[in-house]
């Protein structure tokens, strides 16, 4: 077989990923009168992760009511289509080119799509077993929440009946709900820390569903020939075996940044996403990014709003109203700071709604500080934990002249 | 009783027991020589054992023990793989290997290794100094001193190779029976009757390619064995594809008495692996990994190639080498019993398989059997899943991409579920297509893959329950 010549086409804005963020960006662009806005989505339908979250709560901010994920996804899709967005499904972007071109594969063949601007909105996924280096046998029945939701809500299949749930983030409780909805009886929930990660009345919820919550407990390994039979756990030096027929690894979200990492765009090891400025603009100014690709993890509503906001900036940019500032400041992470988004600030152009978003990598209490050289620009007393959102309005910072980096840190 | 589904009167010239890489290569050789051949595998698909979990290196034999059968088979297997691979469409990633000395002590051993390589007939092996080493591998840690370059060590696809061998055997008249453990049997002085839960098979000769269970099979059917399998586990961690740019060659350590040591190598699928360990164990059923060992492997890799620090791990696995108390392969013809044992194919069987099959064929001819080889043998082409070659998603009309990380198409999955050697289980489907094997490990596609495969392959209990 010969490799056919890729076809080529063009558009004004190509949006990679048709989840809440990508659809939000597309809608905003159309509302600002930008034409030829194309959303490229690799699944059979746009909508992103909410497509397979069969349970509420979605849509409160956007539609003023509580919707299930699939209904919410459909609403976002319909809104984008009604506004004249072109959505191309079953199309996978495989490569990003400097200056705005993307390569994509679809059942019609390979294609080069030249776009004046590209918005990346490829979302997140959870950390699977292998990346957590959990040992043992390799039986069937080890899934992430996302996979479980696809089994239950998209394919109507029940992969197991008595799973163990690893992790206690918000999504871990989605896993319980999904499992219960499909007639499973999760037997246990395992958390390494001494407390649950999610703020929710989580311990209560676990108990209400009759599963045992193991805090301060490490998953040692998974056992089973063919399919999961048990897991071994360790609590304070003591080991125990929990009988089960499946394992759900929940959370520990990672931005789906493969395209970024294999492109010339700068990538940030803290957030796991592309380096952006406060407008969502990447190191190559033809590229912007929005949604959970920027950092793990926010809600659908948050990502949608973020998409709309970045869509607006791209419209500004196409209408020559988003100049690049001659002064660009980089933010440096001190110990304890897991991520800061944006990683760069273009001084003098700030829009009033811009926020710095932070997360920490351990339980911390003390003062969160922002310094320029030795000079303190901002501080706030705070007690926080990993996976909790921290926001700082950019307007709160007055950046002295001559400074090109800020240090973000924590002092007890 | 005749074996169900063989469609023959159960009369074969040879029965090959075991569908590992050695059994698959054996079936191919015997089919190509015109022998009526059946392969019996206890599992639902080929590659149930160590043959699915190795380092995937095509060895030159430069470091094999001189004068051994292993060396001869590796050399012959290597040559035959290169000779047939284009016709079967089997991939080759021409990486070469560097065997690096990190200490003065190790550097002192290089000359001996070089001399042995030359004595083994691998004459293009040479010593390279630090400058040449760094020019070739700029991302190595600074402690790298000097090295031996083995230009012919390469990376192959450990799954499509045996698949191609058995596929070709089947296309040339051989048969294969799965879910058919050989549990009992009887030799009546001229023929064997092998009993499996799927029926009995009658064959004039048995070739024991049962790998990790070879000694047991000899024991239970022949009534004795001259070796004992001592499984030696090797664990691996596979880095994300983002790691691949940091190493071109296979990175070998200076070997010790006991093991070739931990290797870093690209995979044919575009990742980078580190492993294997060498751990003795009694258990033959559980090639388990353990977290601390995997973490040590990952750290080790980052020590040798610092850019790997913090690199995510895509997969982890382990294989059990079917080693025995002997250093060499245990290949022996029991002429009077019409039985050939091919045992103890410990750590070079992927490369050696084609050579082993030729060697066993010559033993078989020595027993006086003659057949007429097909005049124009069929050469089926394997679908390519190697990253560096043209992939199915690049050709229009593939339906949909099912696995996004590995860009596996619906057309590829359908092909793997049909044909003369369809996937027998989900593992077999993964190995034929790479679906679910990428960095998200099925986050996006596992449900869809299972829905497509449901009812068409053996599913683990409960996986297919419809809501
Ligand atoms: C298992 C799980 C459960 C969750 N549950 C909730 C919940 O209950 N409530 C909530 O508010 N949030 C939930 N979230 C968070 C969720 O990520 C956000 O709600 C939201 O979906 C993020 O929107 P997004 O647009 O950034 O990304 P996504 O929704 O992830 O959308 C990204 C899209 O990009 C596509 N894509 C990726 N790469 C490519 C490519 N190369 N080419 C083409 N298309 C591509 C994907 O197919 C996907 O459709 C959950 C997340 C997960 C993983
Ligand atoms: C960690 C590791 C790294 C390696 N690296 C390399 C490498 O880089 N290059 C290389 O060339 N080699 C390598 N090898 C070696 C290679 O993988 C083995 O030599 C090879 O897989 C052995 O194949 P086999 O067919 O003899 O055995 P097996 O793979 O064990 O196959 C035997 C088959 O027989 C079946 N069986 C057993 N008993 C019965 C019965 N009674 N009835 C029916 N069926 C039965 C089993 O189910 C199995 O499928 C490595 C091995 C390991 C473990």
PDB file of N, CA and C in Angstrom, chain B residues 71-132:
ATOM      1  N   UNK B  71      24.093 -21.084  21.194  1.00  0.00           N
ATOM      2  CA  UNK B  71      24.765 -20.169  20.271  1.00  0.00           C
ATOM      3  C   UNK B  71      24.419 -20.519  18.818  1.00  0.00           C
ATOM      4  N   UNK B  72      24.486 -21.799  18.508  1.00  0.00           N
ATOM      5  CA  UNK B  72      24.197 -22.209  17.126  1.00  0.00           C
ATOM      6  C   UNK B  72      22.773 -21.842  16.739  1.00  0.00           C
ATOM      7  N   UNK B  73      21.830 -22.084  17.648  1.00  0.00           N
ATOM      8  CA  UNK B  73      20.423 -21.796  17.326  1.00  0.00           C
ATOM      9  C   UNK B  73      20.170 -20.291  17.246  1.00  0.00           C
ATOM     10  N   UNK B  74      20.796 -19.524  18.116  1.00  0.00           N
ATOM     11  CA  UNK B  74      20.623 -18.074  18.077  1.00  0.00           C
ATOM     12  C   UNK B  74      21.177 -17.522  16.760  1.00  0.00           C
ATOM     13  N   UNK B  75      22.353 -17.987  16.378  1.00  0.00           N
ATOM     14  CA  UNK B  75      22.943 -17.506  15.120  1.00  0.00           C
ATOM     15  C   UNK B  75      22.035 -17.857  13.925  1.00  0.00           C
ATOM     16  N   UNK B  76      21.559 -19.117  13.930  1.00  0.00           N
ATOM     17  CA  UNK B  76      20.706 -19.543  12.817  1.00  0.00           C
ATOM     18  C   UNK B  76      19.361 -18.830  12.852  1.00  0.00           C
ATOM     19  N   UNK B  77      18.826 -18.633  14.065  1.00  0.00           N
ATOM     20  CA  UNK B  77      17.530 -17.970  14.206  1.00  0.00           C
ATOM     21  C   UNK B  77      17.617 -16.517  13.771  1.00  0.00           C
ATOM     22  N   UNK B  78      18.693 -15.879  14.151  1.00  0.00           N
ATOM     23  CA  UNK B  78      18.934 -14.486  13.773  1.00  0.00           C
ATOM     24  C   UNK B  78      18.951 -14.350  12.250  1.00  0.00           C
ATOM     25  N   UNK B  79      19.743 -15.210  11.623  1.00  0.00           N
ATOM     26  CA  UNK B  79      19.879 -15.135  10.160  1.00  0.00           C
ATOM     27  C   UNK B  79      18.536 -15.391   9.477  1.00  0.00           C
ATOM     28  N   UNK B  80      17.800 -16.385   9.979  1.00  0.00           N
ATOM     29  CA  UNK B  80      16.540 -16.705   9.305  1.00  0.00           C
ATOM     30  C   UNK B  80      15.502 -15.602   9.503  1.00  0.00           C
ATOM     31  N   UNK B  81      15.506 -14.987  10.684  1.00  0.00           N
ATOM     32  CA  UNK B  81      14.554 -13.893  10.895  1.00  0.00           C
ATOM     33  C   UNK B  81      14.785 -12.793   9.854  1.00  0.00           C
ATOM     34  N   UNK B  82      16.052 -12.424   9.673  1.00  0.00           N
ATOM     35  CA  UNK B  82      16.351 -11.364   8.700  1.00  0.00           C
ATOM     36  C   UNK B  82      15.969 -11.789   7.283  1.00  0.00           C
ATOM     37  N   UNK B  83      16.107 -13.074   7.028  1.00  0.00           N
ATOM     38  CA  UNK B  83      15.828 -13.572   5.686  1.00  0.00           C
ATOM     39  C   UNK B  83      14.328 -13.581   5.369  1.00  0.00           C
ATOM     40  N   UNK B  84      13.505 -13.924   6.364  1.00  0.00           N
ATOM     41  CA  UNK B  84      12.081 -14.108   6.058  1.00  0.00           C
ATOM     42  C   UNK B  84      11.224 -12.918   6.423  1.00  0.00           C
ATOM     43  N   UNK B  85      11.774 -11.969   7.177  1.00  0.00           N
ATOM     44  CA  UNK B  85      10.896 -10.979   7.811  1.00  0.00           C
ATOM     45  C   UNK B  85      10.157 -10.104   6.801  1.00  0.00           C
ATOM     46  N   UNK B  86      10.789  -9.802   5.666  1.00  0.00           N
ATOM     47  CA  UNK B  86      10.081  -8.936   4.733  1.00  0.00           C
ATOM     48  C   UNK B  86       8.903  -9.648   4.096  1.00  0.00           C
ATOM     49  N   UNK B  87       9.091 -10.943   3.816  1.00  0.00           N
ATOM     50  CA  UNK B  87       7.981 -11.666   3.198  1.00  0.00           C
ATOM     51  C   UNK B  87       6.806 -11.856   4.157  1.00  0.00           C
ATOM     52  N   UNK B  88       7.098 -11.991   5.454  1.00  0.00           N
ATOM     53  CA  UNK B  88       6.011 -12.112   6.434  1.00  0.00           C
ATOM     54  C   UNK B  88       5.586 -10.745   6.974  1.00  0.00           C
ATOM     55  N   UNK B  89       6.272  -9.701   6.501  1.00  0.00           N
ATOM     56  CA  UNK B  89       6.024  -8.337   6.988  1.00  0.00           C
ATOM     57  C   UNK B  89       6.244  -8.221   8.495  1.00  0.00           C
ATOM     58  N   UNK B  90       7.348  -8.767   8.972  1.00  0.00           N
ATOM     59  CA  UNK B  90       7.704  -8.642  10.388  1.00  0.00           C
ATOM     60  C   UNK B  90       8.699  -7.489  10.540  1.00  0.00           C
ATOM     61  N   UNK B  91       8.501  -6.659  11.550  1.00  0.00           N
ATOM     62  CA  UNK B  91       9.315  -5.444  11.652  1.00  0.00           C
ATOM     63  C   UNK B  91      10.696  -5.678  12.269  1.00  0.00           C
ATOM     64  N   UNK B  92      11.567  -4.720  12.034  1.00  0.00           N
ATOM     65  CA  UNK B  92      12.915  -4.741  12.617  1.00  0.00           C
ATOM     66  C   UNK B  92      13.279  -3.296  12.916  1.00  0.00           C
ATOM     67  N   UNK B  93      13.661  -3.022  14.135  1.00  0.00           N
ATOM     68  CA  UNK B  93      14.151  -1.689  14.475  1.00  0.00           C
ATOM     69  C   UNK B  93      15.661  -1.815  14.641  1.00  0.00           C
ATOM     70  N   UNK B  94      16.370  -1.265  13.678  1.00  0.00           N
ATOM     71  CA  UNK B  94      17.821  -1.469  13.665  1.00  0.00           C
ATOM     72  C   UNK B  94      18.498  -0.488  14.603  1.00  0.00           C
ATOM     73  N   UNK B  95      18.629  -0.919  15.829  1.00  0.00           N
ATOM     74  CA  UNK B  95      19.161  -0.021  16.856  1.00  0.00           C
ATOM     75  C   UNK B  95      20.652  -0.223  17.087  1.00  0.00           C
ATOM     76  N   UNK B  96      21.134  -1.458  16.965  1.00  0.00           N
ATOM     77  CA  UNK B  96      22.468  -1.773  17.460  1.00  0.00           C
ATOM     78  C   UNK B  96      22.473  -1.705  18.977  1.00  0.00           C
ATOM     79  N   UNK B  97      23.537  -2.193  19.587  1.00  0.00           N
ATOM     80  CA  UNK B  97      23.627  -2.151  21.052  1.00  0.00           C
ATOM     81  C   UNK B  97      24.967  -1.583  21.462  1.00  0.00           C
ATOM     82  N   UNK B  98      24.974  -0.886  22.591  1.00  0.00           N
ATOM     83  CA  UNK B  98      26.249  -0.513  23.210  1.00  0.00           C
ATOM     84  C   UNK B  98      26.320  -1.156  24.586  1.00  0.00           C
ATOM     85  N   UNK B  99      27.402  -1.880  24.802  1.00  0.00           N
ATOM     86  CA  UNK B  99      27.632  -2.501  26.092  1.00  0.00           C
ATOM     87  C   UNK B  99      28.612  -1.584  26.814  1.00  0.00           C
ATOM     88  N   UNK B 100      28.094  -0.878  27.818  1.00  0.00           N
ATOM     89  CA  UNK B 100      28.843   0.250  28.374  1.00  0.00           C
ATOM     90  C   UNK B 100      29.532  -0.123  29.685  1.00  0.00           C
ATOM     91  N   UNK B 101      30.793   0.266  29.788  1.00  0.00           N
ATOM     92  CA  UNK B 101      31.527   0.135  31.049  1.00  0.00           C
ATOM     93  C   UNK B 101      31.377   1.444  31.813  1.00  0.00           C
ATOM     94  N   UNK B 102      30.904   1.335  33.059  1.00  0.00           N
ATOM     95  CA  UNK B 102      30.680   2.531  33.893  1.00  0.00           C
ATOM     96  C   UNK B 102      31.789   2.697  34.922  1.00  0.00           C
ATOM     97  N   UNK B 103      32.588   1.636  35.122  1.00  0.00           N
ATOM     98  CA  UNK B 103      33.678   1.707  36.096  1.00  0.00           C
ATOM     99  C   UNK B 103      34.936   1.163  35.430  1.00  0.00           C
ATOM    100  N   UNK B 104      36.057   1.408  36.082  1.00  0.00           N
ATOM    101  CA  UNK B 104      37.324   0.915  35.561  1.00  0.00           C
ATOM    102  C   UNK B 104      37.314  -0.618  35.524  1.00  0.00           C
ATOM    103  N   UNK B 105      36.754  -1.174  36.588  1.00  0.00           N
ATOM    104  CA  UNK B 105      36.656  -2.627  36.702  1.00  0.00           C
ATOM    105  C   UNK B 105      35.898  -3.213  35.502  1.00  0.00           C
ATOM    106  N   UNK B 106      34.797  -2.573  35.158  1.00  0.00           N
ATOM    107  CA  UNK B 106      34.014  -3.050  34.024  1.00  0.00           C
ATOM    108  C   UNK B 106      34.779  -2.849  32.715  1.00  0.00           C
ATOM    109  N   UNK B 107      35.467  -1.718  32.620  1.00  0.00           N
ATOM    110  CA  UNK B 107      36.219  -1.444  31.392  1.00  0.00           C
ATOM    111  C   UNK B 107      37.250  -2.544  31.152  1.00  0.00           C
ATOM    112  N   UNK B 108      37.792  -3.076  32.240  1.00  0.00           N
ATOM    113  CA  UNK B 108      38.808  -4.118  32.120  1.00  0.00           C
ATOM    114  C   UNK B 108      38.242  -5.397  31.510  1.00  0.00           C
ATOM    115  N   UNK B 109      36.922  -5.541  31.562  1.00  0.00           N
ATOM    116  CA  UNK B 109      36.315  -6.777  31.049  1.00  0.00           C
ATOM    117  C   UNK B 109      35.977  -6.689  29.557  1.00  0.00           C
ATOM    118  N   UNK B 110      36.063  -5.485  28.993  1.00  0.00           N
ATOM    119  CA  UNK B 110      35.571  -5.314  27.621  1.00  0.00           C
ATOM    120  C   UNK B 110      36.349  -6.146  26.599  1.00  0.00           C
ATOM    121  N   UNK B 111      37.666  -6.235  26.790  1.00  0.00           N
ATOM    122  CA  UNK B 111      38.455  -6.980  25.807  1.00  0.00           C
ATOM    123  C   UNK B 111      38.042  -8.443  25.733  1.00  0.00           C
ATOM    124  N   UNK B 112      37.781  -9.006  26.898  1.00  0.00           N
ATOM    125  CA  UNK B 112      37.354 -10.411  26.942  1.00  0.00           C
ATOM    126  C   UNK B 112      36.027 -10.598  26.208  1.00  0.00           C
ATOM    127  N   UNK B 113      35.107  -9.640  26.409  1.00  0.00           N
ATOM    128  CA  UNK B 113      33.795  -9.732  25.762  1.00  0.00           C
ATOM    129  C   UNK B 113      33.947  -9.610  24.243  1.00  0.00           C
ATOM    130  N   UNK B 114      34.841  -8.704  23.850  1.00  0.00           N
ATOM    131  CA  UNK B 114      35.098  -8.502  22.422  1.00  0.00           C
ATOM    132  C   UNK B 114      35.662  -9.777  21.781  1.00  0.00           C
ATOM    133  N   UNK B 115      36.621 -10.373  22.470  1.00  0.00           N
ATOM    134  CA  UNK B 115      37.246 -11.588  21.931  1.00  0.00           C
ATOM    135  C   UNK B 115      36.203 -12.692  21.779  1.00  0.00           C
ATOM    136  N   UNK B 116      35.324 -12.793  22.776  1.00  0.00           N
ATOM    137  CA  UNK B 116      34.301 -13.836  22.711  1.00  0.00           C
ATOM    138  C   UNK B 116      33.336 -13.586  21.558  1.00  0.00           C
ATOM    139  N   UNK B 117      32.966 -12.322  21.369  1.00  0.00           N
ATOM    140  CA  UNK B 117      32.062 -11.986  20.261  1.00  0.00           C
ATOM    141  C   UNK B 117      32.675 -12.423  18.936  1.00  0.00           C
ATOM    142  N   UNK B 118      33.945 -12.115  18.755  1.00  0.00           N
ATOM    143  CA  UNK B 118      34.612 -12.487  17.500  1.00  0.00           C
ATOM    144  C   UNK B 118      34.682 -14.003  17.360  1.00  0.00           C
ATOM    145  N   UNK B 119      34.998 -14.676  18.481  1.00  0.00           N
ATOM    146  CA  UNK B 119      35.065 -16.141  18.435  1.00  0.00           C
ATOM    147  C   UNK B 119      33.695 -16.725  18.094  1.00  0.00           C
ATOM    148  N   UNK B 120      32.626 -16.029  18.502  1.00  0.00           N
ATOM    149  CA  UNK B 120      31.278 -16.512  18.205  1.00  0.00           C
ATOM    150  C   UNK B 120      30.861 -16.188  16.779  1.00  0.00           C
ATOM    151  N   UNK B 121      31.743 -15.551  16.025  1.00  0.00           N
ATOM    152  CA  UNK B 121      31.429 -15.284  14.628  1.00  0.00           C
ATOM    153  C   UNK B 121      30.742 -13.948  14.412  1.00  0.00           C
ATOM    154  N   UNK B 122      30.613 -13.141  15.469  1.00  0.00           N
ATOM    155  CA  UNK B 122      29.977 -11.829  15.311  1.00  0.00           C
ATOM    156  C   UNK B 122      31.114 -10.821  15.138  1.00  0.00           C
ATOM    157  N   UNK B 123      31.565 -10.718  13.892  1.00  0.00           N
ATOM    158  CA  UNK B 123      32.864 -10.067  13.654  1.00  0.00           C
ATOM    159  C   UNK B 123      32.776  -8.546  13.571  1.00  0.00           C
ATOM    160  N   UNK B 124      31.556  -8.004  13.443  1.00  0.00           N
ATOM    161  CA  UNK B 124      31.482  -6.541  13.338  1.00  0.00           C
ATOM    162  C   UNK B 124      31.460  -5.853  14.705  1.00  0.00           C
ATOM    163  N   UNK B 125      31.531  -6.619  15.757  1.00  0.00           N
ATOM    164  CA  UNK B 125      31.560  -6.025  17.098  1.00  0.00           C
ATOM    165  C   UNK B 125      32.905  -5.345  17.313  1.00  0.00           C
ATOM    166  N   UNK B 126      32.878  -4.111  17.867  1.00  0.00           N
ATOM    167  CA  UNK B 126      34.149  -3.425  18.107  1.00  0.00           C
ATOM    168  C   UNK B 126      34.057  -2.539  19.342  1.00  0.00           C
ATOM    169  N   UNK B 127      35.247  -2.160  19.820  1.00  0.00           N
ATOM    170  CA  UNK B 127      35.319  -1.277  20.974  1.00  0.00           C
ATOM    171  C   UNK B 127      35.183   0.154  20.515  1.00  0.00           C
ATOM    172  N   UNK B 128      34.455   0.957  21.273  1.00  0.00           N
ATOM    173  CA  UNK B 128      34.420   2.387  20.947  1.00  0.00           C
ATOM    174  C   UNK B 128      34.779   3.192  22.190  1.00  0.00           C
ATOM    175  N   UNK B 129      35.437   4.304  21.958  1.00  0.00           N
ATOM    176  CA  UNK B 129      35.867   5.155  23.067  1.00  0.00           C
ATOM    177  C   UNK B 129      34.734   6.055  23.518  1.00  0.00           C
ATOM    178  N   UNK B 130      35.031   6.823  24.551  1.00  0.00           N
ATOM    179  CA  UNK B 130      34.002   7.676  25.146  1.00  0.00           C
ATOM    180  C   UNK B 130      33.424   8.661  24.125  1.00  0.00           C
ATOM    181  N   UNK B 131      34.269   9.250  23.298  1.00  0.00           N
ATOM    182  CA  UNK B 131      33.779  10.256  22.358  1.00  0.00           C
ATOM    183  C   UNK B 131      32.764   9.668  21.385  1.00  0.00           C
ATOM    184  N   UNK B 132      33.120   8.525  20.839  1.00  0.00           N
ATOM    185  CA  UNK B 132      32.200   7.896  19.890  1.00  0.00           C
ATOM    186  C   UNK B 132      30.903   7.469  20.586  1.00  0.00           C
TER     187      UNK B 132
END
